[in-house]
CSV table of C-alpha atoms and ligand atoms in Angstrom, one decimal:
chain,number,residue,atom,x,y,z
A,13,UNK,CA,-5.5,-54.4,-37.9
A,14,UNK,CA,-2.4,-52.6,-39.1
A,15,UNK,CA,-4.3,-49.4,-39.3
A,16,UNK,CA,-5.5,-49.7,-35.7
A,17,UNK,CA,-1.9,-50.3,-34.6
A,18,UNK,CA,-0.7,-47.3,-36.4
A,19,UNK,CA,-3.5,-45.1,-34.9
A,20,UNK,CA,-2.7,-46.4,-31.5
A,21,UNK,CA,1.0,-45.6,-32.0
A,22,UNK,CA,0.1,-42.1,-33.3
A,23,UNK,CA,-2.0,-41.3,-30.2
A,24,UNK,CA,0.7,-42.7,-27.9
A,25,UNK,CA,3.2,-40.3,-29.5
A,26,UNK,CA,0.8,-37.3,-29.4
A,27,UNK,CA,-0.1,-38.2,-25.8
A,28,UNK,CA,3.6,-38.4,-24.8
A,29,UNK,CA,4.5,-35.1,-26.5
A,30,UNK,CA,1.4,-33.4,-24.9
A,31,UNK,CA,2.4,-34.8,-21.5
A,32,UNK,CA,5.9,-33.3,-21.9
A,33,UNK,CA,4.4,-29.9,-22.9
A,34,UNK,CA,2.2,-30.0,-19.7
A,35,UNK,CA,5.3,-30.5,-17.5
A,36,UNK,CA,6.3,-27.0,-18.6
A,37,UNK,CA,2.9,-25.3,-18.6
A,38,UNK,CA,2.2,-26.5,-15.1
A,39,UNK,CA,5.7,-25.6,-13.9
A,40,UNK,CA,6.6,-29.2,-13.0
A,41,UNK,CA,9.8,-28.3,-14.9
A,42,UNK,CA,10.4,-24.6,-14.2
A,43,UNK,CA,11.9,-22.5,-16.9
A,44,UNK,CA,12.8,-18.9,-16.0
A,45,UNK,CA,11.2,-17.0,-18.9
A,46,UNK,CA,12.0,-13.3,-18.8
A,47,UNK,CA,8.8,-11.3,-18.5
A,48,UNK,CA,8.4,-7.7,-19.4
A,49,UNK,CA,6.6,-7.0,-16.1
A,50,UNK,CA,9.7,-8.0,-14.3
A,51,UNK,CA,12.1,-6.1,-16.4
A,52,UNK,CA,10.5,-2.7,-16.0
A,53,UNK,CA,11.6,-0.6,-13.0
A,54,UNK,CA,9.2,-1.2,-10.2
A,55,UNK,CA,9.0,-1.2,-6.4
A,56,UNK,CA,7.0,-3.3,-3.9
A,57,UNK,CA,4.5,-1.9,-1.4
A,58,UNK,CA,6.3,0.0,1.5
A,59,UNK,CA,9.6,0.1,-0.4
A,60,UNK,CA,11.2,3.4,-1.0
A,61,UNK,CA,9.3,5.0,-3.9
A,62,UNK,CA,11.2,5.7,-7.2
A,63,UNK,CA,12.2,9.4,-7.7
A,64,UNK,CA,9.5,11.4,-9.5
A,65,UNK,CA,10.4,11.6,-13.2
A,66,UNK,CA,11.8,14.9,-14.3
A,67,UNK,CA,9.5,17.6,-15.5
A,68,UNK,CA,6.4,15.9,-14.0
A,69,UNK,CA,3.7,18.0,-12.5
A,70,UNK,CA,1.7,16.9,-9.4
A,71,UNK,CA,-2.0,16.7,-10.5
A,72,UNK,CA,-3.2,17.7,-7.1
A,73,UNK,CA,-1.2,20.8,-6.9
A,74,UNK,CA,1.8,21.5,-4.6
A,75,UNK,CA,1.3,19.6,-1.4
A,76,UNK,CA,3.8,21.5,0.8
A,77,UNK,CA,6.4,24.0,-0.2
A,78,UNK,CA,9.5,22.9,1.7
A,79,UNK,CA,10.8,26.3,2.8
A,80,UNK,CA,7.3,27.4,4.0
A,81,UNK,CA,6.9,24.8,6.7
A,82,UNK,CA,3.7,22.9,7.4
A,83,UNK,CA,0.7,23.7,5.1
A,84,UNK,CA,-2.6,25.2,6.2
A,85,UNK,CA,-5.6,23.0,6.5
A,86,UNK,CA,-7.9,24.0,3.5
A,87,UNK,CA,-10.7,21.6,4.4
A,88,UNK,CA,-13.3,22.7,7.1
A,89,UNK,CA,-13.8,20.1,9.8
A,90,UNK,CA,-17.5,19.7,9.0
A,91,UNK,CA,-19.6,16.5,9.5
A,92,UNK,CA,-18.8,15.1,6.0
A,93,UNK,CA,-15.1,15.6,6.3
A,94,UNK,CA,-14.9,14.0,9.8
A,95,UNK,CA,-17.2,11.1,8.8
A,96,UNK,CA,-14.9,10.5,5.8
A,97,UNK,CA,-11.8,10.8,7.9
A,98,UNK,CA,-13.2,8.2,10.4
A,99,UNK,CA,-13.8,5.8,7.6
A,100,UNK,CA,-10.4,6.3,6.1
A,101,UNK,CA,-8.8,6.1,9.5
A,102,UNK,CA,-10.4,2.7,10.1
A,103,UNK,CA,-8.9,1.5,6.8
A,104,UNK,CA,-5.4,3.0,6.9
A,105,UNK,CA,-4.5,3.7,10.5
A,106,UNK,CA,-6.6,1.7,12.9
A,107,UNK,CA,-4.5,-1.5,12.6
A,108,UNK,CA,-1.6,0.3,14.2
A,109,UNK,CA,-3.1,3.2,16.1
A,110,UNK,CA,-6.3,1.5,17.4
A,111,UNK,CA,-10.0,2.3,16.8
A,112,UNK,CA,-9.9,5.3,19.1
A,113,UNK,CA,-6.3,6.3,18.2
A,114,UNK,CA,-4.8,5.2,21.5
A,115,UNK,CA,-1.9,3.4,19.9
A,116,UNK,CA,-3.4,-0.1,20.6
A,117,UNK,CA,-4.3,-1.5,17.2
A,118,UNK,CA,-4.1,-5.3,16.6
A,119,UNK,CA,-0.7,-5.1,15.1
A,120,UNK,CA,0.8,-2.7,17.6
A,121,UNK,CA,2.1,-5.4,19.9
A,122,UNK,CA,4.3,-6.7,17.0
A,123,UNK,CA,5.9,-3.3,16.4
A,124,UNK,CA,8.4,-3.9,19.2
A,125,UNK,CA,10.9,-1.1,18.6
A,126,UNK,CA,8.5,1.8,18.2
A,127,UNK,CA,4.9,1.6,19.4
A,128,UNK,CA,2.3,3.6,17.4
A,129,UNK,CA,1.8,7.0,18.9
A,130,UNK,CA,-1.3,7.6,21.1
A,131,UNK,CA,-3.1,10.2,19.0
A,132,UNK,CA,-5.3,11.4,21.8
A,133,UNK,CA,-2.4,12.8,23.9
A,134,UNK,CA,-1.3,16.4,23.8
A,135,UNK,CA,2.1,15.4,22.2
A,136,UNK,CA,0.2,14.8,19.0
A,137,UNK,CA,-2.9,17.0,19.5
A,138,UNK,CA,-0.7,20.1,20.2
A,139,UNK,CA,0.8,19.8,16.7
A,140,UNK,CA,-0.6,21.9,13.9
A,141,UNK,CA,-3.0,20.4,11.3
A,142,UNK,CA,-0.2,20.8,8.7
A,143,UNK,CA,2.2,18.9,10.8
A,144,UNK,CA,-0.2,15.9,11.2
A,145,UNK,CA,-0.8,16.1,7.4
A,146,UNK,CA,3.0,15.9,6.7
A,147,UNK,CA,3.3,12.9,9.1
A,148,UNK,CA,0.6,11.1,7.1
A,149,UNK,CA,2.2,12.1,3.9
A,150,UNK,CA,5.8,11.3,4.7
A,151,UNK,CA,5.4,8.8,7.5
A,152,UNK,CA,8.1,8.6,10.3
A,153,UNK,CA,11.4,7.2,9.0
A,154,UNK,CA,11.7,3.5,10.0
A,155,UNK,CA,8.6,3.8,12.3
A,156,UNK,CA,5.5,4.6,10.3
A,157,UNK,CA,5.0,4.1,6.5
A,158,UNK,CA,4.4,7.1,4.3
A,159,UNK,CA,0.8,6.9,3.2
A,160,UNK,CA,0.9,9.5,0.4
A,161,UNK,CA,0.3,6.9,-2.2
A,162,UNK,CA,-2.7,5.4,-0.4
A,163,UNK,CA,-4.5,8.6,0.3
A,164,UNK,CA,-5.2,11.7,-1.9
A,165,UNK,CA,-4.5,15.1,-0.5
A,166,UNK,CA,-8.2,15.7,0.4
A,167,UNK,CA,-8.4,12.3,2.1
A,168,UNK,CA,-5.4,13.1,4.3
A,169,UNK,CA,-7.0,16.4,5.4
A,170,UNK,CA,-10.2,14.5,6.2
A,171,UNK,CA,-8.1,12.2,8.4
A,172,UNK,CA,-6.5,15.1,10.1
A,173,UNK,CA,-10.0,16.5,10.9
A,174,UNK,CA,-11.0,13.2,12.3
A,175,UNK,CA,-7.9,13.0,14.5
A,176,UNK,CA,-9.0,16.2,16.1
A,177,UNK,CA,-12.2,14.6,17.3
A,178,UNK,CA,-10.2,11.9,19.1
A,179,UNK,CA,-8.9,14.5,21.6
A,180,UNK,CA,-12.5,15.7,22.4
A,181,UNK,CA,-13.5,12.1,23.1
A,182,UNK,CA,-10.9,11.8,25.9
B,26,HEC,C1,2.4,0.3,10.4
B,26,HEC,C2,1.8,1.0,11.5
B,26,HEC,C3,1.3,2.4,11.3
B,26,HEC,C4,0.3,2.8,10.5
B,26,HEC,C5,-0.5,2.0,9.4
B,26,HEC,C6,0.1,4.2,10.8
B,26,HEC,N1,1.0,4.6,11.7
B,26,HEC,FE1,1.1,6.4,12.6
B,26,HEC,N2,2.6,5.8,13.7
B,26,HEC,C7,3.1,4.6,13.8
B,26,HEC,C8,4.2,4.5,14.7
B,26,HEC,C9,5.0,3.3,15.1
B,26,HEC,C10,4.4,5.8,15.2
B,26,HEC,C11,5.3,6.3,16.3
B,26,HEC,C12,6.5,7.0,15.7
B,26,HEC,C13,7.4,7.5,16.7
B,26,HEC,O1,7.7,6.7,17.7
B,26,HEC,O2,7.9,8.6,16.6
B,26,HEC,C14,3.4,6.6,14.6
B,26,HEC,C15,3.2,8.0,14.8
B,26,HEC,C16,2.1,8.7,14.3
B,26,HEC,C17,1.8,10.1,14.6
B,26,HEC,C18,2.7,11.0,15.6
B,26,HEC,C19,3.8,11.5,14.9
B,26,HEC,C20,4.6,12.5,15.7
B,26,HEC,O3,5.4,13.1,15.2
B,26,HEC,O4,4.4,12.5,16.9
B,26,HEC,C21,0.7,10.5,14.0
B,26,HEC,C22,0.0,11.8,14.0
B,26,HEC,C23,0.3,9.3,13.2
B,26,HEC,N3,1.2,8.3,13.4
B,26,HEC,C24,-0.8,9.3,12.4
B,26,HEC,C25,-1.2,8.2,11.6
B,26,HEC,C26,-2.3,8.3,10.7
B,26,HEC,C27,-3.3,9.4,10.5
B,26,HEC,C28,-2.3,7.1,10.0
B,26,HEC,C29,-3.2,6.6,8.9
B,26,HEC,C30,-3.4,7.5,7.8
B,26,HEC,C31,-1.2,6.3,10.5
B,26,HEC,N4,-0.5,7.0,11.5
B,26,HEC,C32,-0.8,5.0,10.1
B,26,HEC,C33,2.7,3.5,13.1
B,26,HEC,C34,1.7,3.5,12.1
Protein backbone atom coordinates (compact mmCIF):
# COMPACT_ATOMS: atom_id res chain seq x y z
CA UNK A 1 0.00 0.00 0.00
CA UNK A 2 2.82 2.38 0.88
CA UNK A 3 4.54 1.54 -2.39
CA UNK A 4 1.39 2.42 -4.35
CA UNK A 5 1.13 5.74 -2.57
CA UNK A 6 4.75 6.52 -3.31
CA UNK A 7 4.30 5.60 -6.98
CA UNK A 8 1.17 7.75 -7.20
CA UNK A 9 3.01 10.69 -5.63
CA UNK A 10 5.93 10.24 -7.99
CA UNK A 11 3.68 10.29 -11.09
CA UNK A 12 1.88 13.31 -9.70
CA UNK A 13 5.16 15.20 -9.36
CA UNK A 14 6.38 14.10 -12.82
CA UNK A 15 3.01 14.99 -14.33
CA UNK A 16 3.09 18.42 -12.73
CA UNK A 17 6.62 19.17 -13.89
CA UNK A 18 5.75 17.93 -17.39
CA UNK A 19 2.71 20.18 -17.41
CA UNK A 20 4.82 23.19 -16.46
CA UNK A 21 7.26 22.34 -19.25
CA UNK A 22 4.40 22.15 -21.78
CA UNK A 23 3.28 25.66 -20.79
CA UNK A 24 6.55 26.87 -22.27
CA UNK A 25 6.76 24.60 -25.28
CA UNK A 26 3.23 25.51 -26.40
CA UNK A 27 3.90 29.21 -25.77
CA UNK A 28 1.16 29.49 -23.11
CA UNK A 29 3.89 31.28 -21.20
CA UNK A 30 5.94 33.11 -23.82
CA UNK A 31 9.66 33.53 -23.38
CA UNK A 32 11.51 35.65 -25.93
CA UNK A 33 14.40 33.38 -26.80
CA UNK A 34 16.93 35.03 -29.07
CA UNK A 35 17.15 33.10 -32.31
CA UNK A 36 20.01 33.28 -34.76
CA UNK A 37 17.61 33.70 -37.68
CA UNK A 38 16.40 36.94 -36.12
CA UNK A 39 19.83 38.32 -35.29
CA UNK A 40 21.24 38.12 -38.81
CA UNK A 41 20.72 41.12 -41.13
CA UNK A 42 17.63 40.47 -43.19
CA UNK A 43 14.83 42.25 -44.98
CA UNK A 44 11.23 41.37 -45.66
CA UNK A 45 9.67 41.09 -49.13
CA UNK A 46 9.23 44.51 -50.79
CA UNK A 47 11.51 46.20 -48.27
CA UNK A 48 14.47 48.09 -49.62
CA UNK A 49 17.11 45.46 -50.38
CA UNK A 50 20.41 45.49 -48.51
CA UNK A 51 23.34 47.01 -50.38
CA UNK A 52 25.26 44.45 -52.40
CA UNK A 53 28.34 43.26 -50.48
CA UNK A 54 31.62 44.77 -51.59
CA UNK A 55 33.60 42.93 -54.26
CA UNK A 56 30.64 40.75 -55.25
CA UNK A 57 30.20 39.91 -58.93
CA UNK A 58 26.76 39.59 -60.58
CA UNK A 59 26.44 35.98 -61.80
CA UNK A 60 24.27 37.00 -64.74
CA UNK A 61 26.70 39.62 -66.03
CA UNK A 62 26.26 43.39 -65.96
CA UNK A 63 22.55 44.15 -66.30
CA UNK A 64 22.85 47.78 -67.32
CA UNK A 65 25.82 50.09 -67.30
CA UNK A 66 24.53 53.33 -65.76
CA UNK A 67 26.25 55.81 -68.09
CA UNK A 68 25.21 53.94 -71.24
CA UNK A 69 21.44 54.28 -70.81
CA UNK A 70 18.91 51.53 -71.42
CA UNK A 71 20.33 48.13 -72.50
CA UNK A 72 19.66 46.46 -75.86
CA UNK A 73 17.25 43.49 -75.94
CA UNK A 74 19.44 40.41 -76.54
CA UNK A 75 16.51 37.94 -76.67
CA UNK A 76 14.71 37.55 -80.04
CA UNK A 77 10.93 37.81 -79.66
CA UNK A 78 10.28 34.28 -80.92
CA UNK A 79 7.39 32.02 -79.94
CA UNK A 80 9.22 30.47 -76.99
CA UNK A 81 10.20 33.79 -75.49
CA UNK A 82 6.74 35.31 -75.84
CA UNK A 83 5.05 32.18 -74.43
CA UNK A 84 7.39 32.28 -71.44
CA UNK A 85 6.83 36.00 -71.06
CA UNK A 86 3.07 35.44 -71.04
CA UNK A 87 3.37 32.87 -68.28
CA UNK A 88 5.66 35.03 -66.18
CA UNK A 89 3.44 38.05 -66.76
CA UNK A 90 0.43 36.15 -65.40
CA UNK A 91 2.42 35.32 -62.27
CA UNK A 92 4.22 38.59 -61.57
CA UNK A 93 2.32 41.42 -63.25
CA UNK A 94 -1.27 40.43 -63.96
CA UNK A 95 -2.60 41.10 -60.46
CA UNK A 96 -1.84 44.78 -60.97
CA UNK A 97 -1.73 45.31 -64.72
CA UNK A 98 -4.55 42.94 -65.67
CA UNK A 99 -4.53 39.86 -67.94
CA UNK A 100 -4.31 41.97 -71.11
CA UNK A 101 -2.09 44.64 -69.53
CA UNK A 102 -4.83 47.25 -69.46
CA UNK A 103 -4.08 48.27 -65.88
CA UNK A 104 -7.19 46.58 -64.49
CA UNK A 105 -5.85 43.68 -62.41
CA UNK A 106 -7.75 42.47 -59.33
CA UNK A 107 -5.70 44.55 -56.90
CA UNK A 108 -5.57 47.68 -59.09
CA UNK A 109 -8.67 49.22 -57.40
CA UNK A 110 -6.81 49.15 -54.10
CA UNK A 111 -3.82 51.10 -55.39
CA UNK A 112 -5.57 54.40 -54.85
CA UNK A 113 -2.68 56.83 -55.30
CA UNK A 114 -1.20 55.47 -58.50
CA UNK A 115 -3.09 53.12 -60.78
CA UNK A 116 -1.04 50.49 -62.64
CA UNK A 117 -0.11 51.71 -66.10
CA UNK A 118 -2.09 50.56 -69.14
CA UNK A 119 0.64 48.69 -70.99
CA UNK A 120 -1.23 48.65 -74.30
CA UNK A 121 -1.07 52.46 -74.69
CA UNK A 122 1.56 54.34 -76.71
CA UNK A 123 2.97 55.98 -73.53
CA UNK A 124 4.37 52.58 -72.62
CA UNK A 125 4.66 50.96 -76.06
CA UNK A 126 6.71 53.84 -77.46
CA UNK A 127 9.41 53.20 -74.88
CA UNK A 128 12.43 51.12 -75.84
CA UNK A 129 12.76 47.47 -74.81
CA UNK A 130 15.61 48.45 -72.52
CA UNK A 131 13.50 51.07 -70.80
CA UNK A 132 10.74 48.52 -70.09
CA UNK A 133 13.42 46.13 -68.86
CA UNK A 134 14.70 48.74 -66.42
CA UNK A 135 11.16 49.44 -65.19
CA UNK A 136 10.74 45.74 -64.35
CA UNK A 137 14.21 45.64 -62.81
CA UNK A 138 13.98 48.77 -60.67
CA UNK A 139 10.23 49.27 -60.32
CA UNK A 140 8.82 52.77 -60.09
CA UNK A 141 9.64 54.45 -56.78
CA UNK A 142 6.68 54.26 -54.38
CA UNK A 143 4.41 53.00 -57.19
CA UNK A 144 5.57 49.67 -58.50
CA UNK A 145 7.84 47.16 -56.73
CA UNK A 146 11.25 46.33 -58.19
CA UNK A 147 11.00 42.77 -59.49
CA UNK A 148 14.70 42.12 -60.07
CA UNK A 149 14.76 39.59 -57.26
CA UNK A 150 11.77 37.63 -58.56
CA UNK A 151 12.88 37.40 -62.18
CA UNK A 152 16.16 36.47 -63.79
CA UNK A 153 17.54 38.72 -66.53
CA UNK A 154 16.35 36.31 -69.23
CA UNK A 155 12.87 36.16 -67.70
CA UNK A 156 12.61 39.95 -67.69
CA UNK A 157 13.45 40.12 -71.41
CA UNK A 158 10.82 37.42 -72.08
CA UNK A 159 8.26 39.62 -70.33
CA UNK A 160 9.36 42.63 -72.39
CA UNK A 161 8.83 40.58 -75.55
CA UNK A 162 5.38 39.61 -74.29
CA UNK A 163 4.45 43.22 -73.49
CA UNK A 164 5.08 44.04 -77.17
CA UNK A 165 2.34 41.59 -78.20
CA UNK A 166 -0.17 43.44 -76.01
CA UNK A 167 0.04 46.41 -78.34
CA UNK A 168 -0.71 44.31 -81.44
CA UNK A 169 -3.77 42.88 -79.73
CA UNK A 170 -5.30 46.34 -79.38
C1 LIG B 1 1.98 46.04 -57.10
C2 LIG B 1 1.43 46.29 -58.40
C3 LIG B 1 2.33 46.15 -59.60
C4 LIG B 1 2.98 45.04 -60.05
C5 LIG B 1 3.05 43.68 -59.42
C6 LIG B 1 3.60 45.41 -61.29
N1 LIG B 1 3.35 46.71 -61.58
FE1 LIG B 1 3.96 47.74 -63.22
N2 LIG B 1 3.15 49.44 -62.48
C7 LIG B 1 2.41 49.53 -61.32
C8 LIG B 1 1.97 50.89 -61.13
C9 LIG B 1 1.12 51.41 -59.97
C10 LIG B 1 2.48 51.62 -62.23
C11 LIG B 1 2.26 53.09 -62.53
C12 LIG B 1 3.46 53.91 -62.15
C13 LIG B 1 3.22 55.34 -62.49
O1 LIG B 1 2.13 55.85 -62.27
O2 LIG B 1 4.17 55.93 -62.97
C14 LIG B 1 3.23 50.67 -63.06
C15 LIG B 1 3.88 51.01 -64.25
C16 LIG B 1 4.43 50.10 -65.10
C17 LIG B 1 5.01 50.41 -66.40
C18 LIG B 1 5.09 51.79 -67.01
C19 LIG B 1 6.25 52.52 -66.48
C20 LIG B 1 6.42 53.84 -67.15
O3 LIG B 1 7.48 54.39 -66.93
O4 LIG B 1 5.54 54.28 -67.86
C21 LIG B 1 5.45 49.26 -66.94
C22 LIG B 1 6.12 49.05 -68.29
C23 LIG B 1 5.15 48.20 -66.00
N3 LIG B 1 4.54 48.74 -64.88
C24 LIG B 1 5.42 46.87 -66.21
C25 LIG B 1 5.26 45.88 -65.25
C26 LIG B 1 5.63 44.51 -65.45
C27 LIG B 1 6.21 43.94 -66.71
C28 LIG B 1 5.35 43.87 -64.28
C29 LIG B 1 5.62 42.41 -63.94
C30 LIG B 1 6.94 41.94 -64.16
C31 LIG B 1 4.76 44.83 -63.36
N4 LIG B 1 4.72 46.03 -63.98
C32 LIG B 1 4.33 44.53 -62.08
C33 LIG B 1 2.11 48.50 -60.46
C34 LIG B 1 2.58 47.21 -60.56
